Amino acid sequence: SLAIELGPCGVRVNAILPGPVAGEHMRGVIASRAAKLGVGFDAMQQQYLSRISLRRMVTCDDVAAMALFLCSPAARNVSGQAISVDGNVECL
């Protein structure tokens, strides 16, 4: 609705939807889940990655690159979109 409201003023509105972002937080999430289920960290991490089509988590740089793209002239006609940056998460 913001894209509709602000579009006539030349303002574009989009949402970036990151998937699991590699880093300390996700390591903690995976470690906690692994401990709860009584499995090793590596096995649990593989389980998470197996549910992402590209078999990798996104990085902060991946999310920043999308933001930079959306701010660039190349995205001048992109508005009102929810854009996933997640490697195609199938389910978690």
mmCIF file with all atom_site columns, N, CA and C in Angstrom, residues 17-68:
data_model
loop_
_atom_site.group_PDB
_atom_site.id
_atom_site.type_symbol
_atom_site.label_atom_id
_atom_site.label_alt_id
_atom_site.label_comp_id
_atom_site.label_asym_id
_atom_site.label_entity_id
_atom_site.label_seq_id
_atom_site.pdbx_PDB_ins_code
_atom_site.Cartn_x
_atom_site.Cartn_y
_atom_site.Cartn_z
_atom_site.occupancy
_atom_site.B_iso_or_equiv
_atom_site.pdbx_formal_charge
_atom_site.auth_seq_id
_atom_site.auth_comp_id
_atom_site.auth_asym_id
_atom_site.auth_atom_id
_atom_site.pdbx_PDB_model_num
ATOM 1   N N  . LEU A 1 17 ? 13.594 -9.561  2.087  1.00 0.00 ? 17 LEU A N  1
ATOM 2   C CA . LEU A 1 17 ? 13.292 -10.653 3.006  1.00 0.00 ? 17 LEU A CA 1
ATOM 3   C C  . LEU A 1 17 ? 14.476 -11.621 3.057  1.00 0.00 ? 17 LEU A C  1
ATOM 4   N N  . PRO A 1 18 ? 15.404 -11.385 3.989  1.00 0.00 ? 18 PRO A N  1
ATOM 5   C CA . PRO A 1 18 ? 16.561 -12.291 4.049  1.00 0.00 ? 18 PRO A CA 1
ATOM 6   C C  . PRO A 1 18 ? 16.183 -13.630 4.653  1.00 0.00 ? 18 PRO A C  1
ATOM 7   N N  . GLY A 1 19 ? 16.830 -14.648 4.164  1.00 0.00 ? 19 GLY A N  1
ATOM 8   C CA . GLY A 1 19 ? 16.685 -15.964 4.775  1.00 0.00 ? 19 GLY A CA 1
ATOM 9   C C  . GLY A 1 19 ? 17.652 -16.066 5.939  1.00 0.00 ? 19 GLY A C  1
ATOM 10  N N  . PRO A 1 20 ? 18.024 -17.278 6.323  1.00 0.00 ? 20 PRO A N  1
ATOM 11  C CA . PRO A 1 20 ? 18.992 -17.435 7.402  1.00 0.00 ? 20 PRO A CA 1
ATOM 12  C C  . PRO A 1 20 ? 20.317 -16.767 7.006  1.00 0.00 ? 20 PRO A C  1
ATOM 13  N N  . VAL A 1 21 ? 20.768 -15.842 7.837  1.00 0.00 ? 21 VAL A N  1
ATOM 14  C CA . VAL A 1 21 ? 21.996 -15.099 7.549  1.00 0.00 ? 21 VAL A CA 1
ATOM 15  C C  . VAL A 1 21 ? 23.146 -15.743 8.320  1.00 0.00 ? 21 VAL A C  1
ATOM 16  N N  . ALA A 1 22 ? 24.166 -16.153 7.593  1.00 0.00 ? 22 ALA A N  1
ATOM 17  C CA . ALA A 1 22 ? 25.333 -16.786 8.210  1.00 0.00 ? 22 ALA A CA 1
ATOM 18  C C  . ALA A 1 22 ? 25.946 -15.833 9.230  1.00 0.00 ? 22 ALA A C  1
ATOM 19  N N  . GLY A 1 23 ? 26.285 -16.368 10.384 1.00 0.00 ? 23 GLY A N  1
ATOM 20  C CA . GLY A 1 23 ? 26.908 -15.546 11.413 1.00 0.00 ? 23 GLY A CA 1
ATOM 21  C C  . GLY A 1 23 ? 26.670 -16.122 12.792 1.00 0.00 ? 23 GLY A C  1
ATOM 22  N N  . GLU A 1 24 ? 27.043 -15.336 13.775 1.00 0.00 ? 24 GLU A N  1
ATOM 23  C CA . GLU A 1 24 ? 26.982 -15.777 15.168 1.00 0.00 ? 24 GLU A CA 1
ATOM 24  C C  . GLU A 1 24 ? 25.569 -16.169 15.603 1.00 0.00 ? 24 GLU A C  1
ATOM 25  N N  . HIS A 1 25 ? 24.579 -15.385 15.210 1.00 0.00 ? 25 HIS A N  1
ATOM 26  C CA . HIS A 1 25 ? 23.202 -15.674 15.612 1.00 0.00 ? 25 HIS A CA 1
ATOM 27  C C  . HIS A 1 25 ? 22.747 -17.034 15.084 1.00 0.00 ? 25 HIS A C  1
ATOM 28  N N  . MET A 1 26 ? 22.964 -17.284 13.795 1.00 0.00 ? 26 MET A N  1
ATOM 29  C CA . MET A 1 26 ? 22.529 -18.574 13.228 1.00 0.00 ? 26 MET A CA 1
ATOM 30  C C  . MET A 1 26 ? 23.323 -19.732 13.811 1.00 0.00 ? 26 MET A C  1
ATOM 31  N N  . ARG A 1 27 ? 24.610 -19.512 14.104 1.00 0.00 ? 27 ARG A N  1
ATOM 32  C CA . ARG A 1 27 ? 25.380 -20.578 14.761 1.00 0.00 ? 27 ARG A CA 1
ATOM 33  C C  . ARG A 1 27 ? 24.745 -20.919 16.110 1.00 0.00 ? 27 ARG A C  1
ATOM 34  N N  . GLY A 1 28 ? 24.295 -19.903 16.824 1.00 0.00 ? 28 GLY A N  1
ATOM 35  C CA . GLY A 1 28 ? 23.627 -20.139 18.104 1.00 0.00 ? 28 GLY A CA 1
ATOM 36  C C  . GLY A 1 28 ? 22.311 -20.867 17.948 1.00 0.00 ? 28 GLY A C  1
ATOM 37  N N  . VAL A 1 29 ? 21.543 -20.481 16.946 1.00 0.00 ? 29 VAL A N  1
ATOM 38  C CA . VAL A 1 29 ? 20.256 -21.140 16.678 1.00 0.00 ? 29 VAL A CA 1
ATOM 39  C C  . VAL A 1 29 ? 20.483 -22.614 16.362 1.00 0.00 ? 29 VAL A C  1
ATOM 40  N N  . ILE A 1 30 ? 21.453 -22.873 15.498 1.00 0.00 ? 30 ILE A N  1
ATOM 41  C CA . ILE A 1 30 ? 21.732 -24.256 15.097 1.00 0.00 ? 30 ILE A CA 1
ATOM 42  C C  . ILE A 1 30 ? 22.264 -25.062 16.279 1.00 0.00 ? 30 ILE A C  1
ATOM 43  N N  . ALA A 1 31 ? 23.169 -24.473 17.047 1.00 0.00 ? 31 ALA A N  1
ATOM 44  C CA . ALA A 1 31 ? 23.730 -25.174 18.207 1.00 0.00 ? 31 ALA A CA 1
ATOM 45  C C  . ALA A 1 31 ? 22.646 -25.496 19.228 1.00 0.00 ? 31 ALA A C  1
ATOM 46  N N  . SER A 1 32 ? 21.752 -24.563 19.461 1.00 0.00 ? 32 SER A N  1
ATOM 47  C CA . SER A 1 32 ? 20.667 -24.780 20.422 1.00 0.00 ? 32 SER A CA 1
ATOM 48  C C  . SER A 1 32 ? 19.745 -25.900 19.964 1.00 0.00 ? 32 SER A C  1
ATOM 49  N N  . ARG A 1 33 ? 19.394 -25.868 18.692 1.00 0.00 ? 33 ARG A N  1
ATOM 50  C CA . ARG A 1 33 ? 18.508 -26.909 18.166 1.00 0.00 ? 33 ARG A CA 1
ATOM 51  C C  . ARG A 1 33 ? 19.192 -28.277 18.187 1.00 0.00 ? 33 ARG A C  1
ATOM 52  N N  . ALA A 1 34 ? 20.489 -28.281 17.838 1.00 0.00 ? 34 ALA A N  1
ATOM 53  C CA . ALA A 1 34 ? 21.241 -29.542 17.852 1.00 0.00 ? 34 ALA A CA 1
ATOM 54  C C  . ALA A 1 34 ? 21.265 -30.127 19.258 1.00 0.00 ? 34 ALA A C  1
ATOM 55  N N  . ALA A 1 35 ? 21.509 -29.279 20.250 1.00 0.00 ? 35 ALA A N  1
ATOM 56  C CA . ALA A 1 35 ? 21.549 -29.752 21.640 1.00 0.00 ? 35 ALA A CA 1
ATOM 57  C C  . ALA A 1 35 ? 20.185 -30.278 22.072 1.00 0.00 ? 35 ALA A C  1
ATOM 58  N N  . LYS A 1 36 ? 19.140 -29.566 21.680 1.00 0.00 ? 36 LYS A N  1
ATOM 59  C CA . LYS A 1 36 ? 17.779 -29.987 22.052 1.00 0.00 ? 36 LYS A CA 1
ATOM 60  C C  . LYS A 1 36 ? 17.435 -31.354 21.471 1.00 0.00 ? 36 LYS A C  1
ATOM 61  N N  . LEU A 1 37 ? 17.896 -31.598 20.245 1.00 0.00 ? 37 LEU A N  1
ATOM 62  C CA . LEU A 1 37 ? 17.578 -32.860 19.576 1.00 0.00 ? 37 LEU A CA 1
ATOM 63  C C  . LEU A 1 37 ? 18.631 -33.940 19.796 1.00 0.00 ? 37 LEU A C  1
ATOM 64  N N  . GLY A 1 38 ? 19.736 -33.576 20.461 1.00 0.00 ? 38 GLY A N  1
ATOM 65  C CA . GLY A 1 38 ? 20.773 -34.564 20.745 1.00 0.00 ? 38 GLY A CA 1
ATOM 66  C C  . GLY A 1 38 ? 21.565 -34.978 19.523 1.00 0.00 ? 38 GLY A C  1
ATOM 67  N N  . VAL A 1 39 ? 21.787 -34.055 18.604 1.00 0.00 ? 39 VAL A N  1
ATOM 68  C CA . VAL A 1 39 ? 22.600 -34.345 17.420 1.00 0.00 ? 39 VAL A CA 1
ATOM 69  C C  . VAL A 1 39 ? 23.773 -33.373 17.389 1.00 0.00 ? 39 VAL A C  1
ATOM 70  N N  . GLY A 1 40 ? 24.756 -33.677 16.576 1.00 0.00 ? 40 GLY A N  1
ATOM 71  C CA . GLY A 1 40 ? 25.923 -32.818 16.463 1.00 0.00 ? 40 GLY A CA 1
ATOM 72  C C  . GLY A 1 40 ? 25.619 -31.537 15.685 1.00 0.00 ? 40 GLY A C  1
ATOM 73  N N  . PHE A 1 41 ? 26.443 -30.524 15.934 1.00 0.00 ? 41 PHE A N  1
ATOM 74  C CA . PHE A 1 41 ? 26.274 -29.233 15.257 1.00 0.00 ? 41 PHE A CA 1
ATOM 75  C C  . PHE A 1 41 ? 26.341 -29.400 13.740 1.00 0.00 ? 41 PHE A C  1
ATOM 76  N N  . ASP A 1 42 ? 27.352 -30.123 13.260 1.00 0.00 ? 42 ASP A N  1
ATOM 77  C CA . ASP A 1 42 ? 27.529 -30.280 11.810 1.00 0.00 ? 42 ASP A CA 1
ATOM 78  C C  . ASP A 1 42 ? 26.330 -30.958 11.157 1.00 0.00 ? 42 ASP A C  1
ATOM 79  N N  . ALA A 1 43 ? 25.789 -31.972 11.817 1.00 0.00 ? 43 ALA A N  1
ATOM 80  C CA . ALA A 1 43 ? 24.617 -32.675 11.275 1.00 0.00 ? 43 ALA A CA 1
ATOM 81  C C  . ALA A 1 43 ? 23.416 -31.734 11.221 1.00 0.00 ? 43 ALA A C  1
ATOM 82  N N  . MET A 1 44 ? 23.244 -30.934 12.267 1.00 0.00 ? 44 MET A N  1
ATOM 83  C CA . MET A 1 44 ? 22.113 -30.001 12.284 1.00 0.00 ? 44 MET A CA 1
ATOM 84  C C  . MET A 1 44 ? 22.299 -28.908 11.230 1.00 0.00 ? 44 MET A C  1
ATOM 85  N N  . GLN A 1 45 ? 23.517 -28.423 11.086 1.00 0.00 ? 45 GLN A N  1
ATOM 86  C CA . GLN A 1 45 ? 23.768 -27.406 10.061 1.00 0.00 ? 45 GLN A CA 1
ATOM 87  C C  . GLN A 1 45 ? 23.465 -27.968 8.672  1.00 0.00 ? 45 GLN A C  1
ATOM 88  N N  . GLN A 1 46 ? 23.864 -29.198 8.425  1.00 0.00 ? 46 GLN A N  1
ATOM 89  C CA . GLN A 1 46 ? 23.566 -29.830 7.133  1.00 0.00 ? 46 GLN A CA 1
ATOM 90  C C  . GLN A 1 46 ? 22.058 -29.957 6.917  1.00 0.00 ? 46 GLN A C  1
ATOM 91  N N  . GLN A 1 47 ? 21.337 -30.213 7.992  1.00 0.00 ? 47 GLN A N  1
ATOM 92  C CA . GLN A 1 47 ? 19.881 -30.298 7.892  1.00 0.00 ? 47 GLN A CA 1
ATOM 93  C C  . GLN A 1 47 ? 19.295 -28.946 7.461  1.00 0.00 ? 47 GLN A C  1
ATOM 94  N N  . TYR A 1 48 ? 19.779 -27.883 8.070  1.00 0.00 ? 48 TYR A N  1
ATOM 95  C CA . TYR A 1 48 ? 19.337 -26.534 7.679  1.00 0.00 ? 48 TYR A CA 1
ATOM 96  C C  . TYR A 1 48 ? 19.676 -26.269 6.215  1.00 0.00 ? 48 TYR A C  1
ATOM 97  N N  . LEU A 1 49 ? 20.916 -26.535 5.827  1.00 0.00 ? 49 LEU A N  1
ATOM 98  C CA . LEU A 1 49 ? 21.358 -26.254 4.462  1.00 0.00 ? 49 LEU A CA 1
ATOM 99  C C  . LEU A 1 49 ? 20.631 -27.107 3.429  1.00 0.00 ? 49 LEU A C  1
ATOM 100 N N  . SER A 1 50 ? 20.221 -28.312 3.806  1.00 0.00 ? 50 SER A N  1
ATOM 101 C CA . SER A 1 50 ? 19.530 -29.190 2.863  1.00 0.00 ? 50 SER A CA 1
ATOM 102 C C  . SER A 1 50 ? 18.161 -28.632 2.477  1.00 0.00 ? 50 SER A C  1
ATOM 103 N N  . ARG A 1 51 ? 17.669 -27.684 3.252  1.00 0.00 ? 51 ARG A N  1
ATOM 104 C CA . ARG A 1 51 ? 16.360 -27.081 2.969  1.00 0.00 ? 51 ARG A CA 1
ATOM 105 C C  . ARG A 1 51 ? 16.476 -25.747 2.235  1.00 0.00 ? 51 ARG A C  1
ATOM 106 N N  . ILE A 1 52 ? 17.681 -25.439 1.795  1.00 0.00 ? 52 ILE A N  1
ATOM 107 C CA . ILE A 1 52 ? 17.926 -24.232 1.004  1.00 0.00 ? 52 ILE A CA 1
ATOM 108 C C  . ILE A 1 52 ? 18.430 -24.705 -0.357 1.00 0.00 ? 52 ILE A C  1
ATOM 109 N N  . SER A 1 53 ? 17.748 -24.324 -1.419 1.00 0.00 ? 53 SER A N  1
ATOM 110 C CA . SER A 1 53 ? 18.096 -24.833 -2.752 1.00 0.00 ? 53 SER A CA 1
ATOM 111 C C  . SER A 1 53 ? 19.560 -24.605 -3.122 1.00 0.00 ? 53 SER A C  1
ATOM 112 N N  . LEU A 1 54 ? 20.108 -23.451 -2.766 1.00 0.00 ? 54 LEU A N  1
ATOM 113 C CA . LEU A 1 54 ? 21.508 -23.171 -3.102 1.00 0.00 ? 54 LEU A CA 1
ATOM 114 C C  . LEU A 1 54 ? 22.492 -23.768 -2.105 1.00 0.00 ? 54 LEU A C  1
ATOM 115 N N  . ARG A 1 55 ? 21.977 -24.418 -1.053 1.00 0.00 ? 55 ARG A N  1
ATOM 116 C CA . ARG A 1 55 ? 22.775 -25.119 -0.049 1.00 0.00 ? 55 ARG A CA 1
ATOM 117 C C  . ARG A 1 55 ? 23.785 -24.216 0.661  1.00 0.00 ? 55 ARG A C  1
ATOM 118 N N  . ARG A 1 56 ? 23.415 -22.945 0.829  1.00 0.00 ? 56 ARG A N  1
ATOM 119 C CA . ARG A 1 56 ? 24.239 -22.023 1.605  1.00 0.00 ? 56 ARG A CA 1
ATOM 120 C C  . ARG A 1 56 ? 23.343 -20.949 2.206  1.00 0.00 ? 56 ARG A C  1
ATOM 121 N N  . MET A 1 57 ? 23.792 -20.417 3.327  1.00 0.00 ? 57 MET A N  1
ATOM 122 C CA . MET A 1 57 ? 23.074 -19.307 3.936  1.00 0.00 ? 57 MET A CA 1
ATOM 123 C C  . MET A 1 57 ? 23.531 -18.019 3.274  1.00 0.00 ? 57 MET A C  1
ATOM 124 N N  . VAL A 1 58 ? 22.692 -17.030 3.333  1.00 0.00 ? 58 VAL A N  1
ATOM 125 C CA . VAL A 1 58 ? 23.080 -15.735 2.788  1.00 0.00 ? 58 VAL A CA 1
ATOM 126 C C  . VAL A 1 58 ? 24.020 -15.049 3.770  1.00 0.00 ? 58 VAL A C  1
ATOM 127 N N  . THR A 1 59 ? 24.739 -14.060 3.269  1.00 0.00 ? 59 THR A N  1
ATOM 128 C CA . THR A 1 59 ? 25.625 -13.265 4.112  1.00 0.00 ? 59 THR A CA 1
ATOM 129 C C  . THR A 1 59 ? 25.053 -11.858 4.231  1.00 0.00 ? 59 THR A C  1
ATOM 130 N N  . CYS A 1 60 ? 25.575 -11.117 5.173  1.00 0.00 ? 60 CYS A N  1
ATOM 131 C CA . CYS A 1 60 ? 25.183 -9.704  5.298  1.00 0.00 ? 60 CYS A CA 1
ATOM 132 C C  . CYS A 1 60 ? 25.480 -8.973  3.992  1.00 0.00 ? 60 CYS A C  1
ATOM 133 N N  . ASP A 1 61 ? 26.578 -9.347  3.343  1.00 0.00 ? 61 ASP A N  1
ATOM 134 C CA . ASP A 1 61 ? 26.932 -8.716  2.065  1.00 0.00 ? 61 ASP A CA 1
ATOM 135 C C  . ASP A 1 61 ? 25.899 -9.004  0.978  1.00 0.00 ? 61 ASP A C  1
ATOM 136 N N  . ASP A 1 62 ? 25.303 -10.199 0.990  1.00 0.00 ? 62 ASP A N  1
ATOM 137 C CA . ASP A 1 62 ? 24.258 -10.531 0.013  1.00 0.00 ? 62 ASP A CA 1
ATOM 138 C C  . ASP A 1 62 ? 23.054 -9.611  0.187  1.00 0.00 ? 62 ASP A C  1
ATOM 139 N N  . VAL A 1 63 ? 22.664 -9.386  1.434  1.00 0.00 ? 63 VAL A N  1
ATOM 140 C CA . VAL A 1 63 ? 21.516 -8.527  1.722  1.00 0.00 ? 63 VAL A CA 1
ATOM 141 C C  . VAL A 1 63 ? 21.851 -7.088  1.351  1.00 0.00 ? 63 VAL A C  1
ATOM 142 N N  . ALA A 1 64 ? 23.058 -6.646  1.681  1.00 0.00 ? 64 ALA A N  1
ATOM 143 C CA . ALA A 1 64 ? 23.488 -5.287  1.336  1.00 0.00 ? 64 ALA A CA 1
ATOM 144 C C  . ALA A 1 64 ? 23.537 -5.096  -0.173 1.00 0.00 ? 64 ALA A C  1
ATOM 145 N N  . ALA A 1 65 ? 23.971 -6.114  -0.902 1.00 0.00 ? 65 ALA A N  1
ATOM 146 C CA . ALA A 1 65 ? 24.032 -6.013  -2.360 1.00 0.00 ? 65 ALA A CA 1
ATOM 147 C C  . ALA A 1 65 ? 22.637 -5.820  -2.953 1.00 0.00 ? 65 ALA A C  1
ATOM 148 N N  . MET A 1 66 ? 21.641 -6.500  -2.391 1.00 0.00 ? 66 MET A N  1
ATOM 149 C CA . MET A 1 66 ? 20.271 -6.312  -2.867 1.00 0.00 ? 66 MET A CA 1
ATOM 150 C C  . MET A 1 66 ? 19.801 -4.894  -2.575 1.00 0.00 ? 66 MET A C  1
ATOM 151 N N  . ALA A 1 67 ? 20.110 -4.389  -1.382 1.00 0.00 ? 67 ALA A N  1
ATOM 152 C CA . ALA A 1 67 ? 19.729 -3.022  -1.033 1.00 0.00 ? 67 ALA A CA 1
ATOM 153 C C  . ALA A 1 67 ? 20.380 -2.028  -1.991 1.00 0.00 ? 67 ALA A C  1
ATOM 154 N N  . LEU A 1 68 ? 21.656 -2.246  -2.301 1.00 0.00 ? 68 LEU A N  1
ATOM 155 C CA . LEU A 1 68 ? 22.340 -1.356  -3.243 1.00 0.00 ? 68 LEU A CA 1
ATOM 156 C C  . LEU A 1 68 ? 21.729 -1.437  -4.633 1.00 0.00 ? 68 LEU A C  1
#
